[in-house]
XYZ file of C-alpha atoms in Angstrom:
430
model
C -43.365 -24.584 -28.603
C -46.336 -25.748 -30.687
C -47.571 -29.313 -31.028
C -47.823 -28.812 -34.807
C -44.012 -28.531 -34.916
C -43.726 -32.189 -33.907
C -46.081 -33.071 -36.748
C -44.139 -31.110 -39.385
C -40.513 -31.670 -38.349
C -39.632 -33.951 -41.307
C -37.349 -37.027 -41.431
C -34.308 -35.336 -39.858
C -36.478 -33.795 -37.153
C -38.055 -37.142 -36.329
C -34.572 -38.720 -36.126
C -33.492 -36.050 -33.613
C -36.703 -36.493 -31.642
C -36.109 -40.245 -31.414
C -32.536 -39.722 -30.212
C -33.667 -37.398 -27.436
C -36.556 -39.617 -26.346
C -34.220 -42.639 -26.240
C -31.593 -40.677 -24.307
C -34.171 -39.595 -21.720
C -35.455 -43.188 -21.465
C -31.969 -44.414 -20.546
C -32.082 -41.954 -17.639
C -35.512 -43.249 -16.607
C -37.478 -40.154 -17.556
C -39.616 -38.792 -20.359
C -38.902 -36.037 -22.878
C -41.365 -33.246 -21.981
C -42.502 -29.826 -23.162
C -44.547 -27.604 -20.862
C -47.188 -25.126 -22.075
C -47.151 -26.539 -25.605
C -49.618 -24.717 -27.910
C -52.223 -27.100 -29.336
C -54.065 -26.900 -32.712
C -57.091 -24.578 -32.982
C -60.245 -26.126 -31.540
C -58.478 -27.836 -28.615
C -59.447 -27.399 -24.975
C -57.256 -26.389 -23.255
C -55.303 -24.326 -25.771
C -52.015 -25.366 -24.118
C -50.899 -28.548 -22.397
C -47.805 -30.413 -21.297
C -46.702 -32.802 -24.065
C -44.405 -35.705 -23.292
C -42.684 -38.581 -25.115
C -41.717 -41.752 -23.237
C -40.146 -45.015 -24.330
C -41.139 -48.238 -22.597
C -39.339 -51.243 -24.078
C -40.028 -51.205 -27.815
C -43.168 -49.086 -27.395
C -43.349 -45.302 -27.481
C -45.886 -43.316 -25.494
C -47.216 -39.837 -26.290
C -49.130 -38.120 -23.491
C -50.884 -34.852 -22.699
C -51.411 -33.215 -19.299
C -54.183 -32.355 -18.815
C -56.279 -34.447 -21.201
C -57.263 -32.610 -24.388
C -60.764 -32.319 -25.855
C -61.011 -31.345 -29.514
C -64.063 -29.492 -30.832
C -62.882 -28.453 -34.293
C -63.920 -29.635 -37.738
C -60.916 -31.863 -38.584
C -62.000 -35.529 -38.341
C -58.413 -36.804 -38.070
C -57.631 -34.523 -35.125
C -60.917 -35.534 -33.510
C -59.977 -39.236 -33.755
C -56.446 -38.540 -32.538
C -57.430 -36.758 -29.325
C -60.279 -39.223 -28.705
C -57.603 -41.883 -28.152
C -57.001 -40.400 -24.710
C -54.388 -38.494 -22.743
C -51.836 -41.346 -23.050
C -51.315 -42.976 -26.460
C -49.163 -46.076 -27.040
C -47.430 -46.861 -30.349
C -45.658 -50.083 -31.370
C -42.365 -48.475 -32.282
C -41.238 -44.927 -33.015
C -42.090 -45.134 -36.711
C -45.762 -45.797 -35.944
C -45.891 -42.653 -33.792
C -44.051 -40.608 -36.455
C -46.463 -41.798 -39.164
C -49.436 -40.748 -37.028
C -47.949 -37.275 -36.434
C -47.159 -36.902 -40.149
C -50.801 -37.613 -41.043
C -51.865 -34.946 -38.550
C -49.561 -32.448 -40.280
C -51.198 -33.218 -43.639
C -54.630 -32.658 -42.084
C -53.553 -29.364 -40.514
C -52.011 -28.136 -43.781
C -55.087 -29.121 -45.792
C -57.367 -27.199 -43.411
C -55.402 -23.917 -43.634
C -57.107 -22.570 -46.813
C -60.484 -23.071 -45.113
C -59.429 -20.565 -42.452
C -59.032 -17.886 -45.141
C -62.541 -18.488 -46.482
C -64.046 -18.659 -42.986
C -62.386 -15.387 -41.968
C -63.540 -13.707 -45.164
C -67.156 -14.746 -44.537
C -67.047 -13.638 -40.901
C -65.584 -10.230 -41.720
C -67.855 -9.570 -44.721
C -70.874 -10.049 -42.454
C -69.538 -7.274 -40.219
C -68.004 -4.811 -42.719
C -70.186 -3.838 -45.688
C -69.091 -2.616 -49.103
C -65.370 -3.349 -48.663
C -64.940 -6.775 -50.269
C -61.370 -6.141 -51.484
C -60.183 -4.822 -48.105
C -61.831 -7.700 -46.245
C -60.270 -10.258 -48.596
C -56.829 -8.689 -48.144
C -57.167 -8.629 -44.348
C -58.340 -12.264 -44.228
C -55.420 -13.318 -46.447
C -52.860 -11.561 -44.231
C -54.456 -12.873 -41.040
C -54.515 -16.476 -42.248
C -50.822 -16.255 -43.166
C -49.876 -14.974 -39.714
C -52.075 -17.294 -37.650
C -50.780 -20.381 -39.485
C -47.119 -19.567 -38.748
C -45.634 -22.065 -36.341
C -42.692 -19.874 -35.267
C -43.382 -16.230 -36.223
C -40.398 -13.883 -36.009
C -42.458 -10.696 -35.813
C -46.084 -9.602 -35.310
C -48.521 -8.951 -38.127
C -48.869 -5.184 -38.625
C -51.464 -3.687 -40.958
C -52.412 -0.124 -41.865
C -56.024 0.449 -42.928
C -56.228 3.642 -45.000
C -59.054 5.460 -46.752
C -61.831 8.030 -46.223
C -63.502 8.467 -42.865
C -66.531 6.349 -42.014
C -66.013 3.548 -44.560
C -65.317 0.649 -42.166
C -61.635 0.811 -41.159
C -62.274 0.874 -37.418
C -65.207 -1.509 -37.815
C -62.929 -4.091 -39.449
C -60.349 -3.608 -36.703
C -62.959 -4.258 -34.017
C -64.203 -7.357 -35.844
C -60.825 -9.123 -36.199
C -60.356 -10.619 -32.723
C -63.930 -12.007 -32.422
C -63.784 -13.372 -35.987
C -60.451 -15.101 -35.355
C -61.734 -16.633 -32.129
C -64.879 -17.960 -33.802
C -62.951 -19.411 -36.743
C -60.304 -21.019 -34.535
C -62.850 -22.347 -32.044
C -61.171 -20.813 -28.996
C -60.832 -17.499 -27.171
C -57.202 -16.959 -28.177
C -57.143 -13.292 -29.267
C -57.996 -10.293 -27.088
C -58.425 -6.747 -28.449
C -56.853 -3.588 -27.000
C -58.057 -0.267 -28.428
C -55.995 2.963 -28.366
C -56.842 6.377 -29.861
C -53.606 7.899 -31.186
C -55.170 11.366 -31.481
C -54.357 11.705 -27.765
C -50.665 10.904 -28.397
C -49.721 14.199 -30.053
C -46.908 15.066 -27.594
C -43.496 13.388 -27.435
C -43.870 12.527 -23.731
C -47.107 10.606 -24.408
C -44.921 7.705 -25.550
C -44.683 6.718 -21.877
C -48.359 5.738 -21.934
C -47.356 2.967 -24.330
C -44.182 1.730 -22.651
C -44.503 3.003 -19.067
C -43.086 6.064 -17.325
C -39.644 5.946 -15.667
C -39.493 5.673 -11.833
C -40.371 8.949 -10.145
C -42.326 10.310 -13.124
C -46.056 10.957 -13.214
C -47.850 7.857 -14.493
C -45.280 5.314 -13.290
C -47.998 3.277 -11.556
C -50.362 3.361 -14.556
C -50.343 0.126 -16.612
C -48.864 0.921 -20.056
C -50.763 -0.145 -23.170
C -48.135 -2.512 -24.554
C -47.887 -4.561 -21.356
C -51.234 -6.136 -22.283
C -49.094 -8.747 -24.057
C -48.074 -10.113 -20.656
C -51.687 -11.090 -20.035
C -52.339 -12.372 -23.551
C -49.544 -13.261 -26.021
C -52.084 -13.093 -28.883
C -53.266 -9.523 -28.260
C -54.788 -7.568 -31.159
C -53.592 -3.972 -30.680
C -55.759 -1.416 -32.517
C -54.280 2.091 -32.881
C -56.739 4.529 -34.428
C -55.683 7.641 -36.398
C -52.011 6.905 -37.001
C -51.467 10.256 -38.721
C -52.287 12.139 -35.488
C -49.503 10.545 -33.395
C -46.211 12.326 -32.612
C -43.185 10.910 -34.548
C -41.559 9.851 -31.252
C -44.591 7.671 -30.567
C -44.208 5.962 -33.935
C -40.520 5.243 -33.244
C -41.576 2.997 -30.356
C -43.011 0.577 -32.881
C -39.792 0.198 -34.894
C -38.238 -2.635 -32.905
C -41.650 -4.153 -32.097
C -42.699 -4.482 -35.743
C -39.245 -5.594 -36.898
C -38.014 -7.849 -34.093
C -41.253 -8.626 -32.260
C -39.823 -7.526 -28.924
C -39.178 -4.516 -26.728
C -38.029 -3.846 -23.169
C -40.593 -2.880 -20.539
C -39.923 -0.246 -17.888
C -40.736 -2.674 -15.109
C -40.052 -6.337 -14.501
C -42.825 -8.890 -14.301
C -43.236 -11.232 -11.316
C -40.501 -13.490 -12.733
C -37.989 -10.649 -13.052
C -38.339 -10.495 -16.852
C -38.477 -7.132 -18.647
C -38.792 -8.347 -22.232
C -42.163 -8.085 -23.956
C -42.740 -10.624 -26.741
C -45.141 -9.493 -29.500
C -44.357 -12.123 -32.154
C -47.828 -13.688 -32.028
C -49.662 -10.357 -31.746
C -51.488 -8.355 -34.399
C -51.006 -4.583 -34.711
C -53.637 -2.582 -36.603
C -53.376 1.108 -37.476
C -55.936 3.311 -39.208
C -55.385 6.555 -41.090
C -57.586 8.814 -43.201
C -54.588 9.710 -45.376
C -55.206 8.808 -49.015
C -52.409 6.421 -50.044
C -54.156 5.071 -53.128
C -52.852 5.163 -56.704
C -56.062 6.958 -57.663
C -54.867 10.132 -55.920
C -51.396 10.037 -57.446
C -52.373 9.461 -61.093
C -52.130 13.076 -62.296
C -51.820 14.581 -65.796
C -50.516 12.328 -68.553
C -48.254 10.182 -66.372
C -47.706 6.741 -67.947
C -49.229 3.714 -66.201
C -46.932 1.728 -63.912
C -44.968 -1.069 -65.622
C -46.889 -4.306 -65.913
C -50.294 -2.660 -65.420
C -51.672 -4.376 -68.546
C -50.257 -7.820 -67.833
C -52.784 -10.534 -66.962
C -52.934 -11.169 -63.205
C -53.036 -14.818 -62.059
C -56.131 -15.893 -60.170
C -56.237 -17.725 -56.828
C -53.949 -17.192 -53.827
C -50.904 -16.474 -56.011
C -52.768 -13.745 -57.901
C -54.084 -12.218 -54.671
C -50.585 -12.250 -53.146
C -49.201 -10.513 -56.243
C -51.896 -7.831 -56.232
C -51.376 -7.165 -52.524
C -47.624 -6.902 -53.017
C -48.019 -4.230 -55.710
C -50.611 -2.299 -53.706
C -48.451 -2.524 -50.555
C -45.397 -1.062 -52.255
C -47.313 1.805 -53.872
C -49.034 2.710 -50.582
C -45.765 2.418 -48.655
C -44.108 4.981 -50.941
C -47.100 7.297 -50.504
C -46.815 6.877 -46.724
C -43.212 8.072 -46.876
C -44.236 11.059 -49.000
C -46.895 11.910 -46.410
C -44.141 12.466 -43.811
C -43.744 9.073 -42.091
C -40.090 8.107 -41.673
C -38.937 5.582 -44.289
C -37.460 3.291 -41.635
C -40.890 3.092 -39.953
C -42.940 2.756 -43.148
C -40.853 -0.220 -44.236
C -41.683 -2.218 -41.138
C -45.429 -2.671 -41.653
C -46.559 -6.083 -42.913
C -49.189 -4.625 -45.224
C -51.231 -1.549 -46.135
C -54.888 -2.143 -47.047
C -56.945 0.478 -48.833
C -60.665 1.169 -48.244
C -62.825 2.625 -50.995
C -65.613 5.231 -50.698
C -68.926 3.417 -50.265
C -71.342 3.355 -53.186
C -75.045 4.013 -52.612
C -75.970 0.328 -52.347
C -73.369 -0.171 -49.622
C -74.494 3.027 -47.879
C -78.091 1.771 -47.804
C -76.911 -1.531 -46.319
C -74.965 0.409 -43.682
C -78.078 2.484 -42.923
C -80.107 -0.703 -42.330
C -77.365 -1.963 -40.017
C -77.316 1.335 -38.100
C -81.101 1.211 -37.692
C -80.915 -2.319 -36.274
C -78.202 -1.222 -33.839
C -80.272 1.759 -32.650
C -83.310 -0.475 -32.225
C -81.365 -2.851 -29.970
C -80.735 0.064 -27.604
C -84.510 0.163 -27.053
C -84.837 -3.602 -26.744
C -86.269 -3.993 -30.255
C -85.292 -6.379 -33.041
C -85.589 -4.592 -36.400
C -84.716 -7.534 -38.622
C -85.691 -5.878 -41.900
C -85.779 -2.386 -43.398
C -87.840 -1.806 -46.531
C -85.579 -0.931 -49.519
C -87.441 2.328 -50.217
C -87.144 3.304 -46.542
C -83.409 2.575 -46.463
C -82.979 4.624 -49.650
C -84.919 7.576 -48.225
C -82.923 7.497 -44.964
C -79.538 7.459 -46.747
C -78.558 11.006 -47.790
C -76.303 11.253 -50.832
C -74.365 14.254 -49.512
C -73.641 13.018 -45.961
C -70.130 13.802 -44.705
C -69.666 10.090 -43.982
C -71.885 7.087 -43.162
C -71.042 7.630 -39.498
C -72.566 11.129 -39.560
C -75.945 9.623 -40.446
C -76.374 8.031 -36.986
C -77.523 11.219 -35.129
C -80.011 11.944 -37.918
C -81.430 8.434 -37.727
C -81.679 8.609 -33.963
C -83.667 11.846 -34.131
C -86.125 10.361 -36.636
C -86.493 6.920 -35.081
C -86.592 7.661 -31.340
C -90.371 8.411 -31.253
C -91.111 5.243 -33.274
C -88.887 3.049 -31.094
C -90.254 4.514 -27.847
C -93.821 3.793 -28.911
C -93.034 0.202 -29.883
C -90.750 -0.582 -26.931
C -93.857 -0.587 -24.690
C -95.855 -2.840 -27.030
C -93.560 -5.314 -28.763
C -92.461 -8.525 -27.139
C -88.763 -8.510 -26.478
C -86.859 -10.113 -29.374
C -89.828 -10.422 -31.751
C -88.699 -9.463 -35.305
C -89.960 -6.197 -36.781
C -89.873 -4.471 -40.173
C -89.316 -0.731 -40.630
C -91.209 0.844 -43.509
C -92.520 4.230 -44.649
C -91.019 7.618 -45.526
C -88.984 9.802 -43.110
C -92.088 11.818 -42.228
C -94.214 8.692 -41.613
C -92.094 5.784 -40.400
C -93.816 2.620 -39.154
C -92.774 -0.609 -37.471
C -94.638 -3.757 -38.456
C -94.319 -7.280 -37.059
C -92.679 -9.781 -39.411
């Protein structure tokens, strides 16, 4: 149960709520909900929420008391009223909750923009993919009663930011929501090439090797908002992919072992599943010969959220058909929430990635390279590299002598600037 459901239940919902609160009051007790999820920015993230009638007054209370640290002024004023709030009549309480719902709804578009900014700072040169991911994430996070998890496939060439975006999602969501709600779990599917490796996801049967090893999917028992990242989808055995059918469609599956309460059902409805593949599912690859353009290609596309939703829908369908042609079973391909394409990086984006890689290498030596001269970044970015990732060993070989010399001299954390040509690189204080 989420507290936002009380705010958005509408006239008929408020009438039912009043009936139940009044019925409980006649029995001398309150109408309570344990472990109720609170709006983003609240501490704690869950609390017991209760409704109590005393004479003509209605009381709304939280256990424990809730502190709000988000940006919504109305929510801040609401929780500042204390753990027990008294209202002169049910209608006064309903009006207050309705205003909270309007504030929560109005703040939802801001989450999309905040996520987009966070992810663009981490993933360079993939504005369209980042925008699509932020749009899909916002839609899932704002659901009050999701029926299934969000499941996305990131596809495109190697080394263009697919895995980097996957790693960035959980931290970005937590920063934007103001709480540590999402936890990442990383799995390399290139080690799941045999049919029996499916047991590493769900757990081995009793008596089999690996029965005592914790399976990957049981991470949801520790965190219902887990972000599962599965790298290299195309390398996994088809039997491994079949495990995800009921999870992506129904949001549930049965575990091999019971938890401490005797429950064997795993609930993934609030989780996020991310898959990466190097398979090219783009329209660019399939446009061969003199094939006519798809219907509606020349129609004007609306701007704003509606236009973005329409563009993503068309791209999703085209990529989904390509996924089926690549050998993935149709019944599996149809269960993913979205497929997001990544483009090859242009030279400007590659130079920005090079500067980021240099800063990361410098941090390993305790140095803060805050700036790389444009000419230096250009000289250290080969045009014919296999992928941006393959440039890291080359950079490390060139920069290790420079970093070693400066790590003995520079004050820890003081900003530096890298300049010069590959044969004569220099670090200068900013």
